[in-house]
Coordinates of C-alpha atoms in Angstrom, one line a residue:
X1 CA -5.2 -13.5 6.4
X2 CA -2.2 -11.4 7.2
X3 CA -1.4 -10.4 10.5
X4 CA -1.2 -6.9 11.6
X5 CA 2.2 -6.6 13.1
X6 CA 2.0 -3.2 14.0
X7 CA -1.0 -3.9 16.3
X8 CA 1.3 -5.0 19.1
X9 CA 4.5 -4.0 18.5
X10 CA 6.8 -0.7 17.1
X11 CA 9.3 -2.4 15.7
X12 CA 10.6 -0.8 12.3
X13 CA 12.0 -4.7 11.0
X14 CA 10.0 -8.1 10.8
X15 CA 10.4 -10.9 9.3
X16 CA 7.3 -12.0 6.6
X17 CA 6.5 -14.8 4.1
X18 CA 5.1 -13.7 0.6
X19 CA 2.3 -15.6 -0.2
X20 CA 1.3 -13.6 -3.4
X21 CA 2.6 -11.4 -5.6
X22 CA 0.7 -10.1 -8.4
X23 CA 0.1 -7.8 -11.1
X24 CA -3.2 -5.4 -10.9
X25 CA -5.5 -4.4 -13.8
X26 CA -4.2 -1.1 -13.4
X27 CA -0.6 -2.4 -13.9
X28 CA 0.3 -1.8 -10.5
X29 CA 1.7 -5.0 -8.4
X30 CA 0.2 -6.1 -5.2
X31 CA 2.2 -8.2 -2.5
X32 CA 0.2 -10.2 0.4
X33 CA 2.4 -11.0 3.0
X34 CA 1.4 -13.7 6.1
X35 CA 2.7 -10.9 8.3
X36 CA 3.2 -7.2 7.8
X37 CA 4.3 -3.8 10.4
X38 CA 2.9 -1.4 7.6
X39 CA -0.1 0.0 8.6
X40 CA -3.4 0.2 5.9
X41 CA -4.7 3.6 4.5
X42 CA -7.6 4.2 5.9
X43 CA -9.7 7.2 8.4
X44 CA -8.5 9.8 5.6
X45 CA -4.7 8.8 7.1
X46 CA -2.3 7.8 4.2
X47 CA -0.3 4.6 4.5
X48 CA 3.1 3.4 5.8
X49 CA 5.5 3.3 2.8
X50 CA 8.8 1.7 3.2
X51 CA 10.8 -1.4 1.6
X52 CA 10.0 -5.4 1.3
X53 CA 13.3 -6.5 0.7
X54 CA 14.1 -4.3 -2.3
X55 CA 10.8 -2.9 -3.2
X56 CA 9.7 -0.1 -2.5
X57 CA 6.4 0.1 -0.4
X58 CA 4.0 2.5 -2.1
X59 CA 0.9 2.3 -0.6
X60 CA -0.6 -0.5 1.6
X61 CA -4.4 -0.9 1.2
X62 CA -7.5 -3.5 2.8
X63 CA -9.3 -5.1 -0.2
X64 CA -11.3 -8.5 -0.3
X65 CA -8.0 -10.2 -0.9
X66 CA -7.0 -8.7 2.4
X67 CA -4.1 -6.4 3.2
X68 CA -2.3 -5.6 0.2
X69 CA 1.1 -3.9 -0.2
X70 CA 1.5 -2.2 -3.8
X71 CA 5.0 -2.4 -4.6
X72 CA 7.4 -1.1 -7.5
X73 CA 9.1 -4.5 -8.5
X74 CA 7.8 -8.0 -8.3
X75 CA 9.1 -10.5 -5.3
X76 CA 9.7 -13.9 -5.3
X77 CA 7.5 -16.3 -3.1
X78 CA 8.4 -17.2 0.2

């Protein structure tokens, strides 16, 4: 279960642990983090887009897996 971060702080940098990081059926790679500040699509409101280390933050969405941060490159565990 990730965290929501942004719940109880503004900060703009956090520290997070990748626990997954994989590749959609649409081709599109998802990143669960244990921790994230990007808040989740959702109420017709678009999500925060930004940067995990360096990829780029697309579009951060709530699916069974939990929060999920669609990315433009692949990261590494941990």
């Amino acid at each position: 279960m990730t965290t929501l971060e942004y719940l109880k702080t503004d900060a703009m940098k956090s520290e997070a642990t990748v626990l997954e990081c994989v590749t959609l059926e649409d081709g599109s790679i998802g990143v669960i983090l244990d921790r994230t500040l990007f808040h989740v699509q959702g109420g017709g409101q678009p999500s925060d887009v930004g940067y995990i280390g360096e990829a780029r933050v697309l579009k951060v969405v709530r699916s069974e897996a939990g929060v999920v941060h669609l990315v433009d490159r692949t990261i590494d565990l941990g």
